[in-house]
Coordinates of C-alpha atoms in Angstrom, one line a residue:
X1 CA 13.0 28.2 145.7
X2 CA 10.0 29.2 147.8
X3 CA 10.3 32.5 149.6
X4 CA 9.6 30.6 152.8
X5 CA 12.7 28.5 152.4
X6 CA 15.1 31.4 152.2
X7 CA 17.8 31.3 154.9
X8 CA 19.6 34.5 156.0
X9 CA 23.2 33.9 157.2
X10 CA 25.5 36.4 158.7
X11 CA 28.7 36.8 156.6
X12 CA 32.2 36.1 157.9
X13 CA 33.9 39.0 159.6
X14 CA 30.7 40.6 161.1
X15 CA 30.2 40.6 164.9
X16 CA 27.9 42.5 167.3
X17 CA 29.5 45.0 169.5
X18 CA 28.7 48.5 170.8
X19 CA 26.4 48.8 173.9
X20 CA 23.1 47.4 175.0
X21 CA 21.7 50.9 174.5
X22 CA 23.0 51.1 170.9
X23 CA 24.1 47.7 169.5
X24 CA 26.4 47.8 166.4
X25 CA 27.2 45.4 163.6
X26 CA 31.0 45.7 163.2
X27 CA 33.0 44.3 160.3
X28 CA 36.4 43.3 161.7
X29 CA 38.1 43.4 158.2
X30 CA 36.7 46.7 156.8
X31 CA 35.9 48.4 160.2
X32 CA 32.4 49.3 158.8
X33 CA 29.9 49.9 161.6
X34 CA 26.1 49.8 161.3
X35 CA 24.0 50.9 164.2
X36 CA 21.1 48.6 165.2
X37 CA 17.9 48.9 167.2
X38 CA 16.8 46.3 169.7
X39 CA 14.3 44.7 167.3
X40 CA 16.8 44.8 164.4
X41 CA 19.4 43.0 166.6
X42 CA 16.9 40.2 167.3
X43 CA 16.5 39.7 163.5
X44 CA 20.2 39.7 163.0
X45 CA 20.7 37.1 165.7
X46 CA 18.4 34.8 163.7
X47 CA 21.0 34.8 160.9
X48 CA 22.8 31.7 162.2
X49 CA 22.0 29.4 159.4
X50 CA 19.3 27.4 161.2
X51 CA 16.3 29.7 160.5
X52 CA 14.4 30.1 157.2
X53 CA 11.7 32.7 156.6
X54 CA 9.0 30.3 157.7
X55 CA 10.7 29.9 161.1
X56 CA 11.2 33.7 161.4
X57 CA 7.5 34.4 160.4
X58 CA 6.4 32.0 163.2
X59 CA 8.5 33.9 165.7
X60 CA 7.3 37.3 164.4
X61 CA 3.8 36.7 163.0
X62 CA 3.1 40.4 162.7
X63 CA 5.4 40.4 159.6
X64 CA 4.6 38.7 156.4
X65 CA 7.2 37.0 154.2
X66 CA 7.6 39.9 151.8
X67 CA 8.4 42.3 154.8
X68 CA 10.9 39.8 156.1
X69 CA 12.5 39.4 152.7
X70 CA 12.7 43.2 152.2
X71 CA 14.4 43.6 155.6
X72 CA 17.0 41.0 155.0
X73 CA 17.7 42.2 151.4
X74 CA 18.8 45.6 152.8
X75 CA 21.5 43.8 154.8
X76 CA 22.3 41.6 151.8
X77 CA 23.0 44.7 149.7
X78 CA 25.4 45.9 152.5
X79 CA 27.2 42.5 152.3
X80 CA 26.2 41.9 155.9
X81 CA 24.3 38.7 155.2
X82 CA 23.9 36.1 152.4
X83 CA 20.5 34.6 151.6
X84 CA 20.9 30.9 150.8
X85 CA 18.4 28.2 149.8
X86 CA 18.7 25.7 152.6
X87 CA 19.6 25.5 156.3
X88 CA 23.1 24.8 157.4
X89 CA 24.8 23.9 160.7
X90 CA 24.5 26.7 163.2
X91 CA 27.2 29.3 163.0
X92 CA 28.4 31.2 166.1
X93 CA 27.4 34.9 166.1
X94 CA 29.7 36.7 168.5
X95 CA 27.9 39.2 170.5
X96 CA 29.7 41.3 173.2
X97 CA 28.4 44.7 174.2
X98 CA 29.0 47.2 176.9
X99 CA 26.2 48.1 179.3
X100 CA 25.7 51.7 178.2
X101 CA 26.9 54.6 176.1
X102 CA 29.4 55.9 175.4
X103 CA 30.8 52.9 173.6
X104 CA 34.5 52.0 174.3
X105 CA 35.3 51.3 170.7
X106 CA 39.2 51.2 170.8
X107 CA 41.9 50.6 173.3
X108 CA 45.6 51.6 172.8
X109 CA 47.7 49.0 174.6
X110 CA 51.3 50.1 175.5
X111 CA 52.3 46.6 176.5
X112 CA 55.9 47.2 177.6
X113 CA 58.1 49.9 179.0
X114 CA 61.1 48.2 177.5
X115 CA 62.8 49.6 174.4
X116 CA 66.0 48.7 172.6
X117 CA 66.6 52.3 171.7
X118 CA 66.8 55.6 173.6
X119 CA 65.6 58.1 171.1
X120 CA 66.3 61.8 171.8
X121 CA 62.7 62.9 171.3
X122 CA 60.8 60.0 172.9
X123 CA 57.7 61.3 174.8
X124 CA 58.1 58.4 177.3
X125 CA 61.2 60.1 178.7
X126 CA 62.2 58.6 182.1
X127 CA 59.2 56.4 182.1
X128 CA 61.0 54.2 179.5
X129 CA 62.7 51.6 181.7
X130 CA 64.3 48.2 181.6
X131 CA 62.1 46.1 183.8
X132 CA 60.2 42.9 183.9
X133 CA 57.2 42.9 181.6
X134 CA 53.7 42.2 182.9
X135 CA 53.1 38.5 182.4
X136 CA 51.1 37.5 179.3
X137 CA 48.4 35.8 181.4
X138 CA 47.4 39.2 182.9
X139 CA 47.2 40.8 179.4
X140 CA 45.2 37.8 178.2
X141 CA 42.6 38.3 181.0
X142 CA 42.5 42.1 180.3
X143 CA 41.9 41.4 176.6
X144 CA 39.1 39.0 177.5
X145 CA 37.6 41.8 179.6
X146 CA 37.9 44.2 176.7
X147 CA 36.0 41.8 174.4
X148 CA 33.2 41.4 177.0
X149 CA 32.9 45.2 177.2
X150 CA 32.3 45.4 173.4
X151 CA 35.8 46.8 172.3
X152 CA 36.2 46.5 168.5
X153 CA 39.8 47.6 168.0
X154 CA 43.1 47.3 169.7
X155 CA 46.4 49.2 168.9
X156 CA 49.7 47.8 170.1
X157 CA 52.7 49.9 171.1
X158 CA 55.3 50.3 173.8
X159 CA 58.1 51.1 174.6
X160 CA 59.0 48.9 171.7
X161 CA 56.2 46.3 171.2
X162 CA 58.4 43.9 169.4
X163 CA 60.6 43.4 172.6
X164 CA 57.7 41.8 174.3
X165 CA 58.4 38.0 174.2
X166 CA 54.8 36.9 174.1
X167 CA 53.7 39.4 171.5
X168 CA 52.6 36.6 169.1
X169 CA 50.3 35.2 171.8
X170 CA 48.8 38.7 172.4
X171 CA 48.2 39.2 168.7
X172 CA 46.6 35.7 168.4
X173 CA 44.4 36.3 171.5
X174 CA 43.2 39.6 170.2
X175 CA 42.1 37.8 167.0
X176 CA 40.5 34.9 168.9
X177 CA 38.5 37.4 170.9
X178 CA 37.0 38.9 167.7
X179 CA 38.7 42.2 168.2
X180 CA 40.4 43.9 165.3
X181 CA 44.1 44.5 165.6
X182 CA 44.2 48.0 164.1
X183 CA 47.9 48.6 164.2
X184 CA 51.3 48.0 165.6
X185 CA 53.8 50.8 166.3
X186 CA 57.5 49.9 166.0
X187 CA 60.9 51.5 165.6
X188 CA 61.6 48.9 162.9
X189 CA 64.8 47.5 164.2
X190 CA 63.7 44.0 165.3
X191 CA 63.0 41.6 162.4
X192 CA 63.3 38.3 164.2
X193 CA 61.6 34.8 164.3
X194 CA 58.8 36.0 166.5
X195 CA 58.0 38.8 164.2
X196 CA 58.0 36.4 161.2
X197 CA 55.6 34.2 163.1
X198 CA 53.3 37.2 163.7
X199 CA 53.4 38.1 160.0
X200 CA 52.5 34.5 159.1
X201 CA 49.5 34.7 161.4
X202 CA 48.4 38.1 160.1
X203 CA 48.5 36.7 156.5
X204 CA 46.8 33.4 157.5
X205 CA 43.9 35.3 159.0
X206 CA 43.8 37.9 156.2
X207 CA 44.1 40.7 158.8
X208 CA 43.9 44.3 157.5
X209 CA 46.0 46.3 159.8
X210 CA 48.8 48.9 159.7
X211 CA 52.4 48.8 160.7
X212 CA 53.6 52.3 161.7
X213 CA 57.4 52.3 161.4
X214 CA 59.5 55.2 162.7
X215 CA 61.9 56.7 160.2
X216 CA 63.4 60.1 161.0
X217 CA 65.3 60.9 157.8
X218 CA 66.2 59.5 154.4
X219 CA 69.9 59.3 155.3
X220 CA 71.8 57.6 158.1
X221 CA 73.0 61.0 159.4
X222 CA 69.5 62.3 159.8
X223 CA 67.9 59.2 161.3
X224 CA 70.7 58.1 163.6
X225 CA 71.0 61.7 164.9
X226 CA 67.7 60.9 166.7
X227 CA 67.9 57.1 167.2
X228 CA 71.5 56.2 167.5
X229 CA 74.3 55.0 165.2
X230 CA 73.5 52.1 163.0
X231 CA 69.7 52.2 163.4
X232 CA 69.0 53.7 160.0
X233 CA 70.4 50.6 158.3
X234 CA 68.3 48.3 160.6
X235 CA 65.1 50.2 159.9
X236 CA 65.6 50.2 156.1
X237 CA 66.3 46.5 156.3
X238 CA 63.1 46.1 158.3
X239 CA 61.0 48.1 155.9
X240 CA 62.4 46.3 152.8
X241 CA 61.9 42.8 154.3
X242 CA 58.4 43.7 155.5
X243 CA 57.5 45.0 152.0
X244 CA 59.0 41.9 150.4
X245 CA 57.0 39.7 152.7
X246 CA 53.8 41.7 152.0
X247 CA 54.2 41.4 148.2
X248 CA 55.2 37.7 148.3
X249 CA 52.1 36.8 150.3
X250 CA 49.7 39.3 148.8
X251 CA 49.1 40.5 152.3
X252 CA 46.5 43.2 153.0
X253 CA 48.4 45.1 155.8
X254 CA 49.7 48.6 155.2
X255 CA 53.1 50.0 156.0
X256 CA 53.2 53.7 157.0
X257 CA 56.3 55.6 158.0
X258 CA 56.0 57.9 161.0
X259 CA 58.6 60.7 161.1
X260 CA 59.8 63.5 163.4
X261 CA 60.8 66.6 161.5
X262 CA 63.9 68.0 163.2
X263 CA 66.8 70.4 162.5
X264 CA 68.8 67.9 160.4
X265 CA 66.0 66.6 158.1
X266 CA 63.4 69.4 157.5
X267 CA 64.9 70.5 154.2
X268 CA 64.3 68.7 150.9
X269 CA 61.1 66.9 151.9
X270 CA 60.5 66.1 148.3
X271 CA 63.6 63.9 148.1
X272 CA 62.5 62.2 151.3
X273 CA 59.0 61.6 149.7
X274 CA 60.7 59.9 146.7
X275 CA 62.9 57.8 149.0
X276 CA 59.8 56.4 150.9
X277 CA 57.8 56.0 147.7
X278 CA 60.7 54.1 146.1
X279 CA 60.4 51.6 149.0
X280 CA 56.8 50.9 147.8
X281 CA 55.2 51.9 151.1
X282 CA 51.6 53.0 151.6
X283 CA 52.2 56.3 153.3
X284 CA 54.1 58.8 155.3
X285 CA 53.0 60.9 158.4
X286 CA 55.2 63.5 160.0
X287 CA 55.2 66.0 162.7
X288 CA 57.5 68.5 164.4
X289 CA 56.7 66.9 167.7
X290 CA 55.4 68.0 171.0
X291 CA 57.8 69.0 173.8
X292 CA 57.6 66.2 176.3
X293 CA 59.7 63.3 177.6
X294 CA 63.3 63.3 176.3
X295 CA 62.6 66.1 173.8
X296 CA 62.4 68.6 176.8
X297 CA 66.1 68.0 177.3
X298 CA 67.0 68.3 173.6
X299 CA 64.8 71.1 172.3
X300 CA 67.7 73.3 171.2
X301 CA 69.4 70.5 169.3
X302 CA 66.3 69.0 167.7
X303 CA 63.1 71.1 167.7
X304 CA 62.0 73.0 164.6
X305 CA 58.7 74.9 164.4
X306 CA 56.2 74.8 161.6
X307 CA 57.3 78.4 160.8
X308 CA 60.8 77.1 160.3
X309 CA 59.5 74.4 157.9
X310 CA 56.9 76.6 156.2
X311 CA 58.8 76.9 152.9
X312 CA 59.5 73.2 152.7
X313 CA 56.0 72.2 153.7
X314 CA 54.5 74.4 150.9
X315 CA 57.0 73.0 148.4
X316 CA 55.9 69.5 149.2
X317 CA 52.2 70.4 149.2
X318 CA 52.5 72.0 145.8
X319 CA 54.5 69.1 144.5
X320 CA 51.7 66.6 145.7
X321 CA 49.0 68.8 144.2
X322 CA 50.8 68.9 140.8
X323 CA 51.3 65.1 140.8
X324 CA 47.6 64.6 141.6
X325 CA 46.4 67.0 138.9
X326 CA 48.5 65.2 136.4
X327 CA 46.7 61.9 137.3
X328 CA 49.8 60.4 138.8
X329 CA 49.6 58.0 141.7
X330 CA 50.6 59.7 145.0
X331 CA 51.5 58.1 148.3
X332 CA 49.3 58.9 151.3
X333 CA 50.9 61.8 153.1
X334 CA 49.8 63.6 156.3
X335 CA 51.6 66.8 157.2
X336 CA 51.3 67.9 160.9
X337 CA 47.4 67.9 160.7
X338 CA 47.7 70.8 158.2
X339 CA 47.4 68.8 155.0
X340 CA 46.6 65.3 153.8
X341 CA 46.5 63.8 150.4
X342 CA 43.2 62.2 151.4
X343 CA 41.7 65.7 151.1
X344 CA 42.8 65.8 147.4
X345 CA 41.1 62.5 146.7
X346 CA 38.0 63.0 148.8
X347 CA 37.7 66.7 147.8
X348 CA 36.8 67.5 151.5
X349 CA 38.8 68.6 154.5
X350 CA 37.0 68.3 157.9
X351 CA 36.9 71.2 160.4
X352 CA 35.7 71.4 163.9
X353 CA 32.3 72.4 165.3
X354 CA 32.4 73.9 168.7
X355 CA 30.0 71.3 170.0
X356 CA 32.3 68.4 169.2
X357 CA 34.3 66.8 172.0
X358 CA 37.9 67.6 172.5
X359 CA 40.1 65.0 170.8
X360 CA 37.0 64.0 168.9
X361 CA 38.8 61.4 166.8
X362 CA 39.6 59.5 170.0
X363 CA 36.3 60.1 171.8
X364 CA 35.5 56.4 171.9
X365 CA 39.0 55.3 172.9
X366 CA 41.4 55.2 175.9
X367 CA 44.9 53.9 176.5
X368 CA 46.4 51.4 178.9
X369 CA 50.0 51.8 180.1
X370 CA 52.5 48.9 180.6
X371 CA 51.3 48.5 184.2
X372 CA 47.6 48.3 183.3
X373 CA 46.7 51.9 184.2
X374 CA 44.0 53.4 182.1
X375 CA 44.7 56.9 180.7
X376 CA 42.9 59.5 178.6
X377 CA 45.5 58.8 175.8
X378 CA 48.9 57.3 175.5
X379 CA 50.6 60.8 175.8
X380 CA 48.8 61.7 179.0
X381 CA 50.8 59.6 181.4
X382 CA 50.5 61.4 184.7
X383 CA 46.7 60.9 185.2
X384 CA 45.4 57.4 185.8
X385 CA 41.8 56.5 186.1
X386 CA 42.0 52.8 187.2
X387 CA 43.9 49.6 186.5
X388 CA 42.7 46.8 184.1
X389 CA 44.4 44.2 186.2
X390 CA 42.3 45.1 189.2
X391 CA 38.9 46.1 187.9
X392 CA 36.7 45.9 184.8
X393 CA 37.8 48.2 182.0
X394 CA 34.2 49.3 181.3
X395 CA 33.8 50.5 184.9
X396 CA 36.9 52.5 184.5
X397 CA 35.8 53.8 181.1
X398 CA 32.4 54.9 182.4
X399 CA 33.9 56.6 185.6
X400 CA 32.7 60.2 186.0
X401 CA 36.3 61.4 186.2
X402 CA 37.3 60.0 182.8
X403 CA 34.0 60.8 181.1
X404 CA 34.1 64.4 182.3
X405 CA 37.2 64.9 180.2
X406 CA 36.1 62.7 177.3
X407 CA 32.8 64.7 177.0
X408 CA 34.4 68.1 177.3
X409 CA 33.3 70.2 174.4
X410 CA 35.6 72.4 172.2
X411 CA 33.4 75.4 173.2
X412 CA 34.5 74.9 176.8
X413 CA 38.1 76.0 176.0
X414 CA 37.6 79.4 177.4
X415 CA 40.8 81.0 176.1
X416 CA 40.0 80.1 172.5
X417 CA 36.4 81.2 172.0
X418 CA 37.1 84.3 170.0
X419 CA 39.8 82.7 167.9
X420 CA 39.2 82.4 164.2
X421 CA 41.5 79.4 164.0
X422 CA 39.4 77.3 166.4
X423 CA 37.4 75.6 163.7
X424 CA 40.7 74.4 162.1
X425 CA 42.6 73.3 165.2
X426 CA 39.8 72.1 167.5
X427 CA 41.6 73.7 170.4
X428 CA 44.8 71.6 170.0
X429 CA 45.9 69.2 172.7
X430 CA 44.8 69.7 176.3
X431 CA 48.0 68.0 177.4
X432 CA 50.0 70.9 176.1
X433 CA 48.1 73.6 178.1
X434 CA 48.5 75.2 181.5
X435 CA 45.1 73.8 182.3
X436 CA 42.3 72.0 180.3
X437 CA 40.5 75.3 179.7
X438 CA 43.6 77.2 178.4
X439 CA 44.9 77.8 174.9
X440 CA 47.4 75.3 173.3
X441 CA 49.8 78.0 172.4
X442 CA 52.1 75.5 170.6
X443 CA 49.8 75.3 167.6
X444 CA 48.5 78.8 167.1
X445 CA 51.2 79.9 164.7
X446 CA 50.7 76.7 162.8
X447 CA 47.1 77.5 161.9
X448 CA 48.0 81.1 161.0
X449 CA 50.2 79.6 158.3
X450 CA 47.4 77.1 157.5
X451 CA 44.8 80.0 157.0
X452 CA 47.1 82.2 155.0
X453 CA 49.1 79.8 152.9
X454 CA 47.4 76.3 152.8
X455 CA 43.7 77.1 152.6
X456 CA 44.1 79.1 149.4
X457 CA 45.8 76.0 147.8
X458 CA 43.0 73.7 148.9
X459 CA 40.2 76.0 147.7
X460 CA 42.0 76.5 144.4
X461 CA 41.7 72.7 144.0
X462 CA 38.0 72.6 144.8
X463 CA 38.4 71.1 148.2
X464 CA 35.5 72.0 150.4
X465 CA 35.5 72.3 154.2
X466 CA 32.9 70.3 156.2
X467 CA 32.2 69.4 159.8

């Protein structure tokens, strides 16, 4: 084949998002992101199957064939494009970008206030109501708007997302808009026909996403203490059926358990680990919880501190380290932002630089509540910046009020500047503070334990700390 006849074609799963200031190639299956320049974008847009190198050279005569071939081979090595030997019918390259930086990469959609449970720790509190859901047509239009603004990922939650009757239509529309469905959060008590239909669609489209399923103990007594009698059995049934479906269909979605550590379940975490691992699930994340919503009314009955759990946390961490050193497979575990098995595998644990933004991991994200109100995050319910049913989400996202908080630096937290734990905690959660410049006193003791007890374990296993 002559070099002039080579035809670059964008591979399936790649779309163009980001902003007009910084376009990005985004892979909707792997979430890989490649920043582009304006000229590079023009070259990628020619990869629609109808242009060979001769056509491209005629459009850009300043470049010879070897230069063109060298450019496209870089992207071929990244599995972004394929180079074939003849033209094909034109493929559609989806391009949808915001107007300017910062890029709104992810939106967390709380699509309903409704929930079939009334958990004793729920951060929604009295905001959890039985009411008419927003009609699907409004969410459909809002998702269209998110696509046009360059959004790459959507997270679905509630209330309980699986109570929303048109959830299948929402999942399908997200996919049709070339937005990645990153995850669905659920209490794992509703395994009905609509959910099976959603699973069939996820498998049909080979979607790589995560189901986060709440499980607050490895016995009925522990779990139902938080979520109500009989719900442990429902959730275990849900998890087993979901895993069975995943295996039967060779599905690529992951199942991760989310847990609240409380007074009835914080002891014997290793047995709990084995219980989840025996279910064949991908991972387990747990926290002692933040005092908000219904937990405010139940602190004395439910809440434990990291100090209370220190001995059990260290037992589990040592147990996981030992298993890893023996070469045994270990389930993904994340402990209260103090330890993750990912650090064992990657040999690195990331710390905070004072010039990073607060909530750096969600810098390019916002949330939308069940009434369409845009919030800093799903936990920050009292401050609203605009409504997606009334105005363009990008205009809300770029508003000075929201961006002032999104661009706040860790070094601006005045109360924490002389604290040696700041590089580990990043200042904590602004939601938990008296004001946005104050100390998050709920986590200071946690990172004292981290420094004194956990860091030595990490360093002994050759885990480095990096920004």
